[in-house]
CSV table of C-alpha atoms and ligand atoms in Angstrom, one decimal:
chain,number,residue,atom,x,y,z
A,6,UNK,CA,0.0,0.0,0.0
A,7,UNK,CA,3.1,2.3,0.1
A,8,UNK,CA,2.7,3.3,-3.4
A,9,UNK,CA,-0.9,3.9,-3.1
A,10,UNK,CA,-0.4,6.2,-0.2
A,11,UNK,CA,2.4,8.1,-2.1
A,12,UNK,CA,0.0,8.5,-5.2
A,13,UNK,CA,-2.8,9.7,-3.1
A,14,UNK,CA,-0.4,12.4,-1.4
A,15,UNK,CA,0.9,13.4,-4.7
A,16,UNK,CA,-2.6,14.0,-6.1
A,17,UNK,CA,-3.5,15.9,-3.0
A,18,UNK,CA,-0.5,18.1,-3.3
A,19,UNK,CA,-1.5,18.9,-6.9
A,20,UNK,CA,-5.0,19.9,-5.8
A,21,UNK,CA,-3.5,22.2,-3.1
A,22,UNK,CA,-1.6,24.0,-5.7
A,23,UNK,CA,-4.5,24.4,-8.1
A,24,UNK,CA,-2.5,22.1,-10.5
A,25,UNK,CA,-5.0,19.3,-11.0
A,26,UNK,CA,-6.0,18.9,-14.6
A,27,UNK,CA,-9.5,18.0,-15.6
A,28,UNK,CA,-10.7,16.6,-18.8
A,29,UNK,CA,-14.0,17.7,-20.4
A,30,UNK,CA,-15.9,15.2,-22.6
A,31,UNK,CA,-17.0,16.9,-25.8
A,32,UNK,CA,-20.2,15.5,-27.5
A,33,UNK,CA,-19.6,17.3,-30.8
A,34,UNK,CA,-17.0,17.1,-33.5
A,35,UNK,CA,-14.0,19.5,-33.0
A,36,UNK,CA,-14.9,23.0,-34.2
A,37,UNK,CA,-15.6,26.5,-32.9
A,38,UNK,CA,-19.0,25.6,-31.5
A,39,UNK,CA,-19.1,22.4,-29.3
A,40,UNK,CA,-21.3,20.8,-26.8
A,41,UNK,CA,-20.2,19.8,-23.3
A,42,UNK,CA,-22.5,18.5,-20.7
A,43,UNK,CA,-25.5,19.6,-22.8
A,44,UNK,CA,-24.0,23.2,-22.9
A,45,UNK,CA,-23.2,25.0,-26.1
A,46,UNK,CA,-19.8,26.6,-25.9
A,47,UNK,CA,-17.7,28.7,-28.2
A,48,UNK,CA,-14.4,27.0,-28.1
A,49,UNK,CA,-11.1,29.0,-28.4
A,50,UNK,CA,-8.7,26.1,-27.4
A,51,UNK,CA,-8.2,23.7,-30.1
A,52,UNK,CA,-5.2,23.6,-32.5
A,53,UNK,CA,-7.5,23.1,-35.6
A,54,UNK,CA,-6.2,26.5,-36.9
A,55,UNK,CA,-7.8,26.1,-40.4
A,56,UNK,CA,-11.1,24.6,-39.2
A,57,UNK,CA,-10.5,21.3,-41.3
A,58,UNK,CA,-10.9,18.8,-38.5
A,59,UNK,CA,-14.7,18.4,-39.4
A,60,UNK,CA,-14.5,19.6,-43.1
A,61,UNK,CA,-17.0,17.7,-45.2
A,62,UNK,CA,-14.4,16.9,-47.8
A,63,UNK,CA,-12.1,15.4,-45.2
A,64,UNK,CA,-14.9,13.3,-43.8
A,65,UNK,CA,-15.7,11.9,-47.2
A,66,UNK,CA,-11.9,11.3,-47.9
A,67,UNK,CA,-11.7,9.3,-44.7
A,68,UNK,CA,-14.7,7.2,-45.6
A,69,UNK,CA,-13.2,6.7,-49.0
A,70,UNK,CA,-10.0,5.8,-47.5
A,71,UNK,CA,-11.5,3.1,-45.5
A,72,UNK,CA,-13.4,1.8,-48.4
A,73,UNK,CA,-10.3,1.5,-50.5
A,74,UNK,CA,-7.6,0.7,-47.9
A,75,UNK,CA,-9.7,-0.9,-45.0
A,76,UNK,CA,-9.2,0.3,-41.4
A,77,UNK,CA,-6.0,-1.1,-39.7
A,78,UNK,CA,-2.6,-1.3,-41.1
A,79,UNK,CA,-2.0,-4.5,-39.2
A,80,UNK,CA,1.7,-4.1,-38.7
A,81,UNK,CA,4.6,-1.8,-38.4
A,82,UNK,CA,6.1,0.0,-41.5
A,83,UNK,CA,9.0,-2.5,-41.5
A,84,UNK,CA,6.9,-5.6,-41.6
A,85,UNK,CA,3.6,-5.3,-43.7
A,86,UNK,CA,2.0,-2.2,-42.5
A,87,UNK,CA,3.4,0.3,-45.0
A,88,UNK,CA,0.6,0.6,-47.5
A,89,UNK,CA,0.1,2.5,-50.8
A,90,UNK,CA,-1.8,5.4,-49.1
A,91,UNK,CA,1.3,5.9,-46.7
A,92,UNK,CA,3.7,5.9,-49.7
A,93,UNK,CA,1.5,8.3,-51.7
A,94,UNK,CA,1.3,10.8,-48.6
A,95,UNK,CA,5.1,10.6,-48.2
A,96,UNK,CA,5.6,11.5,-51.8
A,97,UNK,CA,3.0,14.3,-51.6
A,98,UNK,CA,4.5,15.8,-48.5
A,99,UNK,CA,8.1,15.5,-49.9
A,100,UNK,CA,7.0,17.5,-53.0
A,101,UNK,CA,4.9,19.9,-50.8
A,102,UNK,CA,7.9,21.1,-48.6
A,103,UNK,CA,10.8,19.7,-50.5
A,104,UNK,CA,11.6,23.0,-52.4
A,105,UNK,CA,13.2,24.2,-49.1
A,106,UNK,CA,15.5,21.3,-48.6
A,107,UNK,CA,17.9,19.3,-50.6
A,108,UNK,CA,17.2,15.8,-52.1
A,109,UNK,CA,14.1,15.8,-49.9
A,110,UNK,CA,12.3,12.7,-48.7
A,111,UNK,CA,9.5,12.5,-46.2
A,112,UNK,CA,8.5,10.0,-43.6
A,113,UNK,CA,5.2,9.7,-41.8
A,114,UNK,CA,4.8,9.1,-38.0
A,115,UNK,CA,1.8,8.2,-35.8
A,116,UNK,CA,2.2,11.4,-33.8
A,117,UNK,CA,4.4,14.4,-33.6
A,118,UNK,CA,5.6,13.2,-30.1
A,119,UNK,CA,7.0,10.2,-31.7
A,120,UNK,CA,8.5,12.0,-34.7
A,121,UNK,CA,10.5,14.3,-32.4
A,122,UNK,CA,11.8,11.3,-30.3
A,123,UNK,CA,12.7,9.6,-33.6
A,124,UNK,CA,14.6,12.5,-35.0
A,125,UNK,CA,16.7,13.3,-32.0
A,126,UNK,CA,17.4,9.7,-31.0
A,127,UNK,CA,17.9,8.5,-34.5
A,128,UNK,CA,20.3,11.4,-35.5
A,129,UNK,CA,22.4,11.1,-32.4
A,130,UNK,CA,22.8,7.4,-32.4
A,131,UNK,CA,25.7,7.2,-34.8
A,132,UNK,CA,27.8,9.6,-32.7
A,133,UNK,CA,28.0,9.0,-28.9
A,134,UNK,CA,29.6,12.4,-28.6
A,135,UNK,CA,26.9,14.4,-30.2
A,136,UNK,CA,25.6,17.5,-28.6
A,137,UNK,CA,22.1,18.8,-28.6
A,138,UNK,CA,21.3,22.6,-28.3
A,139,UNK,CA,17.8,22.8,-27.2
A,140,UNK,CA,15.6,26.1,-26.9
A,141,UNK,CA,14.3,26.7,-23.4
A,142,UNK,CA,10.7,26.8,-24.4
A,143,UNK,CA,10.7,23.7,-26.5
A,144,UNK,CA,7.9,21.3,-26.5
A,145,UNK,CA,8.0,18.3,-24.0
A,146,UNK,CA,8.4,15.8,-27.0
A,147,UNK,CA,11.8,17.5,-28.0
A,148,UNK,CA,12.9,17.6,-24.4
A,149,UNK,CA,12.0,13.9,-23.9
A,150,UNK,CA,13.7,13.1,-27.3
A,151,UNK,CA,16.9,14.8,-26.0
A,152,UNK,CA,16.7,12.8,-22.7
A,153,UNK,CA,16.1,9.4,-24.4
A,154,UNK,CA,19.0,10.1,-26.8
A,155,UNK,CA,21.6,10.2,-23.8
A,156,UNK,CA,23.5,12.7,-25.9
A,157,UNK,CA,24.8,15.8,-24.1
A,158,UNK,CA,22.0,18.4,-23.9
A,159,UNK,CA,22.7,22.2,-23.5
A,160,UNK,CA,19.6,24.4,-23.1
A,161,UNK,CA,19.8,28.0,-24.6
A,162,UNK,CA,17.6,30.9,-23.3
A,163,UNK,CA,14.6,31.7,-25.4
A,164,UNK,CA,15.4,33.3,-28.6
A,165,UNK,CA,19.0,34.1,-27.4
A,166,UNK,CA,21.2,34.0,-30.5
A,167,UNK,CA,24.1,35.4,-28.8
A,168,UNK,CA,24.2,32.7,-26.1
A,169,UNK,CA,23.4,30.0,-28.6
A,170,UNK,CA,26.4,31.2,-30.7
A,171,UNK,CA,28.7,31.2,-27.7
A,172,UNK,CA,27.6,27.5,-26.9
A,173,UNK,CA,28.1,26.4,-30.4
A,174,UNK,CA,31.6,28.2,-30.6
A,175,UNK,CA,32.6,26.4,-27.3
A,176,UNK,CA,31.5,23.0,-28.4
A,177,UNK,CA,33.9,20.5,-30.0
A,178,UNK,CA,31.3,18.0,-30.7
A,179,UNK,CA,31.4,16.7,-34.3
A,180,UNK,CA,27.7,16.4,-34.4
A,181,UNK,CA,25.7,19.4,-33.3
A,182,UNK,CA,21.8,19.4,-33.4
A,183,UNK,CA,20.0,22.7,-32.7
A,184,UNK,CA,16.5,21.9,-31.9
A,185,UNK,CA,13.5,24.4,-31.7
A,186,UNK,CA,9.9,25.0,-32.0
A,187,UNK,CA,9.1,27.4,-34.9
A,188,UNK,CA,5.9,28.8,-33.3
A,189,UNK,CA,6.2,28.4,-29.5
A,190,UNK,CA,3.1,26.6,-28.4
A,191,UNK,CA,2.3,28.3,-25.2
A,192,UNK,CA,3.6,31.7,-26.1
A,193,UNK,CA,2.7,32.1,-29.9
A,194,UNK,CA,5.9,33.9,-30.9
A,195,UNK,CA,8.1,32.7,-33.7
A,196,UNK,CA,11.7,31.5,-33.4
A,197,UNK,CA,14.2,33.5,-35.2
A,198,UNK,CA,14.8,30.8,-37.8
A,199,UNK,CA,16.8,32.6,-40.5
A,200,UNK,CA,19.3,33.7,-37.9
A,201,UNK,CA,19.2,30.3,-36.3
A,202,UNK,CA,19.9,28.7,-39.7
A,203,UNK,CA,22.8,31.0,-40.4
A,204,UNK,CA,24.3,30.2,-37.0
A,205,UNK,CA,24.0,26.5,-37.6
A,206,UNK,CA,25.6,26.8,-41.0
A,207,UNK,CA,28.4,28.8,-39.6
A,208,UNK,CA,29.1,26.1,-36.9
A,209,UNK,CA,28.4,23.0,-39.0
A,210,UNK,CA,25.3,22.2,-36.9
A,211,UNK,CA,22.0,20.8,-37.9
A,212,UNK,CA,18.7,22.7,-37.4
A,213,UNK,CA,15.8,20.7,-36.3
A,214,UNK,CA,12.6,22.7,-36.7
A,215,UNK,CA,9.3,21.5,-35.0
A,216,UNK,CA,6.6,23.2,-37.0
A,217,UNK,CA,3.6,21.8,-35.2
A,218,UNK,CA,1.9,25.2,-35.1
A,219,UNK,CA,3.2,26.5,-38.4
A,220,UNK,CA,2.5,23.7,-40.9
A,221,UNK,CA,-0.5,24.5,-42.8
A,222,UNK,CA,-0.9,28.0,-41.2
A,223,UNK,CA,2.2,29.9,-42.2
A,224,UNK,CA,3.4,30.7,-45.7
A,225,UNK,CA,1.2,31.6,-48.7
A,226,UNK,CA,0.5,28.1,-49.6
A,227,UNK,CA,0.7,26.7,-45.9
A,228,UNK,CA,4.3,25.2,-46.3
A,229,UNK,CA,4.7,26.5,-42.9
A,230,UNK,CA,7.7,28.1,-41.4
A,231,UNK,CA,9.9,27.1,-44.3
A,232,UNK,CA,7.8,29.1,-46.6
A,233,UNK,CA,7.1,31.9,-44.1
A,234,UNK,CA,10.8,32.6,-43.7
A,235,UNK,CA,11.8,31.3,-47.2
A,236,UNK,CA,14.3,29.0,-45.5
A,237,UNK,CA,16.6,26.7,-47.8
A,238,UNK,CA,19.2,24.5,-46.6
A,239,UNK,CA,20.4,20.8,-46.7
A,240,UNK,CA,21.1,20.9,-43.0
A,241,UNK,CA,17.4,21.4,-42.1
A,242,UNK,CA,15.3,18.5,-40.5
A,243,UNK,CA,11.6,19.6,-40.6
A,244,UNK,CA,8.9,18.1,-38.5
A,245,UNK,CA,5.2,19.0,-39.3
A,246,UNK,CA,2.3,17.6,-37.5
A,247,UNK,CA,-0.9,16.5,-39.2
A,248,UNK,CA,-3.4,16.7,-36.3
A,249,UNK,CA,-3.4,20.5,-35.9
A,250,UNK,CA,-4.0,22.6,-38.9
A,251,UNK,CA,-4.0,19.6,-41.2
A,252,UNK,CA,-7.1,18.5,-39.3
A,253,UNK,CA,-6.5,14.7,-39.1
A,254,UNK,CA,-3.6,13.1,-37.1
A,255,UNK,CA,-0.1,12.0,-37.2
A,256,UNK,CA,3.2,13.8,-38.3
A,257,UNK,CA,6.0,13.7,-40.8
A,258,UNK,CA,9.7,14.5,-41.0
A,259,UNK,CA,11.1,15.9,-44.2
A,260,UNK,CA,14.8,16.1,-44.7
A,261,UNK,CA,17.6,15.0,-46.9
A,262,UNK,CA,17.1,11.4,-48.2
A,263,UNK,CA,20.1,10.1,-46.1
A,264,UNK,CA,18.5,11.4,-43.0
A,265,UNK,CA,15.2,9.9,-43.8
A,266,UNK,CA,16.8,6.5,-44.5
A,267,UNK,CA,18.7,6.7,-41.2
A,268,UNK,CA,15.4,7.2,-39.4
A,269,UNK,CA,13.9,4.2,-41.2
A,270,UNK,CA,16.7,2.0,-40.2
A,271,UNK,CA,17.5,3.4,-36.7
A,272,UNK,CA,14.6,5.3,-35.1
A,273,UNK,CA,12.9,3.1,-32.6
A,274,UNK,CA,9.7,5.3,-32.4
A,275,UNK,CA,9.2,4.6,-36.2
A,276,UNK,CA,10.4,1.0,-36.2
A,277,UNK,CA,8.5,-0.5,-33.1
A,278,UNK,CA,5.0,0.7,-33.7
A,279,UNK,CA,2.0,-0.2,-35.8
A,280,UNK,CA,1.7,2.0,-38.9
A,281,UNK,CA,-1.3,4.4,-38.6
A,282,UNK,CA,-4.5,3.3,-40.3
A,283,UNK,CA,-4.0,3.9,-44.0
A,284,UNK,CA,-7.4,5.6,-44.3
A,285,UNK,CA,-5.9,8.4,-42.3
A,286,UNK,CA,-2.9,8.7,-44.9
A,287,UNK,CA,-5.5,8.7,-47.6
A,288,UNK,CA,-7.6,11.5,-46.0
A,289,UNK,CA,-4.4,13.5,-45.5
A,290,UNK,CA,-3.9,13.7,-49.3
A,291,UNK,CA,-7.2,15.7,-49.3
A,292,UNK,CA,-5.9,17.7,-46.5
A,293,UNK,CA,-2.8,18.8,-48.2
A,294,UNK,CA,-4.8,19.7,-51.3
A,295,UNK,CA,-7.2,22.0,-49.2
A,296,UNK,CA,-4.2,23.6,-47.5
A,297,UNK,CA,-2.3,24.4,-50.7
A,298,UNK,CA,-5.3,25.5,-52.8
A,299,UNK,CA,-7.8,28.3,-52.9
A,300,UNK,CA,-9.5,27.1,-49.8
A,301,UNK,CA,-6.5,27.1,-47.6
A,302,UNK,CA,-5.5,30.7,-49.0
A,303,UNK,CA,-9.0,31.9,-48.1
A,304,UNK,CA,-8.9,30.2,-44.6
A,305,UNK,CA,-5.4,31.6,-43.8
A,306,UNK,CA,-6.5,35.1,-44.9
A,307,UNK,CA,-9.6,34.9,-42.6
A,308,UNK,CA,-7.5,33.6,-39.7
A,309,UNK,CA,-5.1,36.6,-40.2
A,310,UNK,CA,-8.0,39.0,-40.0
A,311,UNK,CA,-9.2,37.4,-36.8
A,312,UNK,CA,-5.7,37.9,-35.2
A,313,UNK,CA,-5.7,41.5,-36.3
A,314,UNK,CA,-9.1,42.0,-34.7
A,315,UNK,CA,-7.6,41.3,-31.3
A,316,UNK,CA,-4.9,43.9,-32.0
A,317,UNK,CA,-7.2,46.6,-33.3
A,318,UNK,CA,-7.1,49.8,-31.3
A,319,UNK,CA,-10.9,50.3,-31.6
A,320,UNK,CA,-12.6,46.9,-31.2
A,321,UNK,CA,-9.6,44.8,-29.9
A,322,UNK,CA,-8.4,43.6,-26.5
A,323,UNK,CA,-7.9,46.2,-23.9
A,324,UNK,CA,-6.7,44.2,-20.9
A,325,UNK,CA,-6.6,46.3,-17.7
A,326,UNK,CA,-4.8,43.9,-15.4
A,327,UNK,CA,-3.3,41.1,-17.4
A,328,UNK,CA,-0.4,41.0,-20.0
A,329,UNK,CA,-0.9,40.0,-23.6
A,330,UNK,CA,2.2,38.1,-24.9
A,331,UNK,CA,3.4,39.5,-28.2
A,332,UNK,CA,2.2,37.2,-30.8
A,333,UNK,CA,1.2,37.4,-34.5
A,334,UNK,CA,0.1,33.8,-34.7
A,335,UNK,CA,-3.2,32.0,-33.9
A,336,UNK,CA,-1.8,31.3,-30.5
A,337,UNK,CA,-2.7,34.3,-28.2
A,338,UNK,CA,-1.6,34.0,-24.6
A,339,UNK,CA,-2.9,36.2,-21.9
A,340,UNK,CA,-0.4,36.1,-18.9
A,341,UNK,CA,-2.0,36.0,-15.6
A,342,UNK,CA,0.7,34.5,-13.3
A,343,UNK,CA,-1.1,33.0,-10.4
A,344,UNK,CA,-2.5,29.4,-10.8
A,345,UNK,CA,-5.8,30.1,-9.0
A,346,UNK,CA,-6.5,33.3,-10.6
A,347,UNK,CA,-6.0,31.8,-14.0
A,348,UNK,CA,-8.3,28.9,-13.1
A,349,UNK,CA,-11.0,31.5,-11.9
A,350,UNK,CA,-10.5,33.5,-15.2
A,351,UNK,CA,-11.1,30.3,-17.2
A,352,UNK,CA,-14.0,29.3,-15.0
A,353,UNK,CA,-15.7,32.8,-15.5
A,354,UNK,CA,-15.3,32.6,-19.2
A,355,UNK,CA,-16.7,29.1,-19.2
A,356,UNK,CA,-19.8,30.3,-17.3
A,357,UNK,CA,-20.4,32.7,-20.2
A,358,UNK,CA,-20.1,29.9,-22.7
A,359,UNK,CA,-16.6,30.7,-23.8
A,360,UNK,CA,-14.0,27.9,-23.5
A,361,UNK,CA,-10.4,29.1,-23.5
A,362,UNK,CA,-7.4,27.0,-22.4
A,363,UNK,CA,-5.9,27.6,-19.0
A,364,UNK,CA,-2.2,26.7,-19.0
A,365,UNK,CA,-0.3,26.1,-15.8
A,366,UNK,CA,3.0,24.5,-14.7
A,367,UNK,CA,4.6,22.2,-15.6
A,368,UNK,CA,3.6,23.1,-19.2
A,369,UNK,CA,4.8,26.7,-18.5
A,370,UNK,CA,7.2,28.0,-16.0
A,371,UNK,CA,5.9,28.7,-12.3
A,372,UNK,CA,4.3,32.0,-11.9
A,373,UNK,CA,3.5,32.3,-15.5
A,374,UNK,CA,0.2,30.7,-15.7
A,375,UNK,CA,-2.0,32.1,-18.5
A,376,UNK,CA,-5.1,31.8,-20.6
A,377,UNK,CA,-4.2,30.4,-24.0
A,378,UNK,CA,-6.7,31.7,-26.7
A,379,UNK,CA,-6.3,29.8,-30.0
A,380,UNK,CA,-8.1,31.3,-33.1
A,381,UNK,CA,-9.3,29.2,-35.9
A,382,UNK,CA,-10.4,30.0,-39.5
A,383,UNK,CA,-13.8,28.5,-38.4
A,384,UNK,CA,-14.4,31.3,-36.0
A,385,UNK,CA,-16.5,34.3,-37.2
A,386,UNK,CA,-15.5,37.8,-36.4
A,387,UNK,CA,-18.7,38.1,-34.4
A,388,UNK,CA,-17.6,35.3,-32.2
A,389,UNK,CA,-14.2,36.7,-31.8
A,390,UNK,CA,-15.8,40.0,-30.7
A,391,UNK,CA,-17.8,38.1,-28.2
A,392,UNK,CA,-14.6,36.8,-26.7
A,393,UNK,CA,-13.0,40.2,-26.7
A,394,UNK,CA,-15.9,41.7,-24.9
A,395,UNK,CA,-15.8,39.1,-22.2
A,396,UNK,CA,-12.0,39.3,-21.7
A,397,UNK,CA,-12.0,43.1,-21.5
A,398,UNK,CA,-14.7,43.1,-18.8
A,399,UNK,CA,-13.1,40.2,-16.9
A,400,UNK,CA,-9.7,42.0,-16.9
A,401,UNK,CA,-11.3,45.0,-15.2
A,402,UNK,CA,-13.0,43.1,-12.4
A,403,UNK,CA,-11.5,42.4,-9.1
A,404,UNK,CA,-12.1,38.7,-8.2
A,405,UNK,CA,-13.7,38.2,-4.8
A,406,UNK,CA,-10.4,36.9,-3.4
A,407,UNK,CA,-8.4,40.1,-4.1
A,408,UNK,CA,-11.1,42.5,-2.8
A,409,UNK,CA,-11.2,40.8,0.5
B,517,PLP,C1,1.3,19.1,-30.6
B,517,PLP,C2,2.8,19.3,-30.6
B,517,PLP,C3,3.6,18.2,-30.8
B,517,PLP,C4,3.2,16.8,-30.8
B,517,PLP,O1,2.5,16.5,-31.9
B,517,PLP,P1,1.3,15.4,-31.7
B,517,PLP,O2,1.0,15.0,-33.1
B,517,PLP,O3,0.2,16.0,-31.0
B,517,PLP,O4,1.9,14.2,-30.9
B,517,PLP,C5,5.0,18.4,-31.0
B,517,PLP,N1,5.5,19.7,-30.9
B,517,PLP,C6,4.8,20.7,-30.7
B,517,PLP,C7,5.4,22.0,-30.6
B,517,PLP,C8,3.4,20.6,-30.4
B,517,PLP,O5,2.7,21.7,-30.1
């Protein structure tokens, strides 16, 4: 019973710090308008940035995929699970982002989490002395990949090119991997990728870009951070997720064919897992078509207009007490600081039918709890106006705790 007592204590401690996480069961498909416990809510918390998750054409494509390819893949990619749909999707993705790389190939993964573990462990396996330079606000999956790799890890402060440059200069590792989110998932700002790439080229390092929040959203055709910054280099390893803007699920890595072949041969999160249902790969072909074409262009323009609405001097956010973090992306964090106050703000919005993410440690640093508003092309400008009005009022009020 010792373990059970420890677990109970640990859970109680979380509760006392307002750190218990609760799931809500959603009865409707992912979208701006959802139903939870019979209540209709306007949701500003999904990563479905283009509003594709419930798109009629994607739903049809998934049905068609199941009709053609069946449901399960039945095995890992190395055994018999690699189907025609997976192969077609890899080719399509390589073509989609390949203009920014050299001799590009793409490899699909079940999740972005696994893709990140695969990249970092796979690329450092050949060199025991490899060194990883990791941005301090990186996603958990990059951190876990670095831990799992057993390579030396050095964390550089957020967006600090000078510190990173000094670290690279001081390193005598033959293999150097700089690893960063492109759009920081809890802050919404962009990594200085052109400058990072220049530093990497100067020091013979590889740049690994996690574009979970950029793929499909950034760039005129949705080719993500690569297109937004017009990056081009043979030393880039690009990871895009397919469950956020692409509206389906899974992830891919695009890089030089030698890098991809290495992941196929060496990366355990690729090798030792069952391939995703081929119907998902089939649906993703339609997703890429939507992202690249007129529909994607229209949706990205609308999303941009919604972000601008928050910034507008007349009708935008005017937060009396809280601090907005500078972000030009669909991720719009409002820094509150205190865990309990963040939860109260989230609950007050929820009472008004507005569902906004509340983010606490360990996802963010202690003392930086925040509301994380995410916008989607599925929102109307009226709906965003409703959110703005509610936030502006809430940021004026004293909570009962503070006025006591
Ligand atoms: C969501 C996310 C991932 C993980 O991708 P999944 O497909 O959800 O596993 C990786 N990196 C970042 C920055 C993310 O936001």
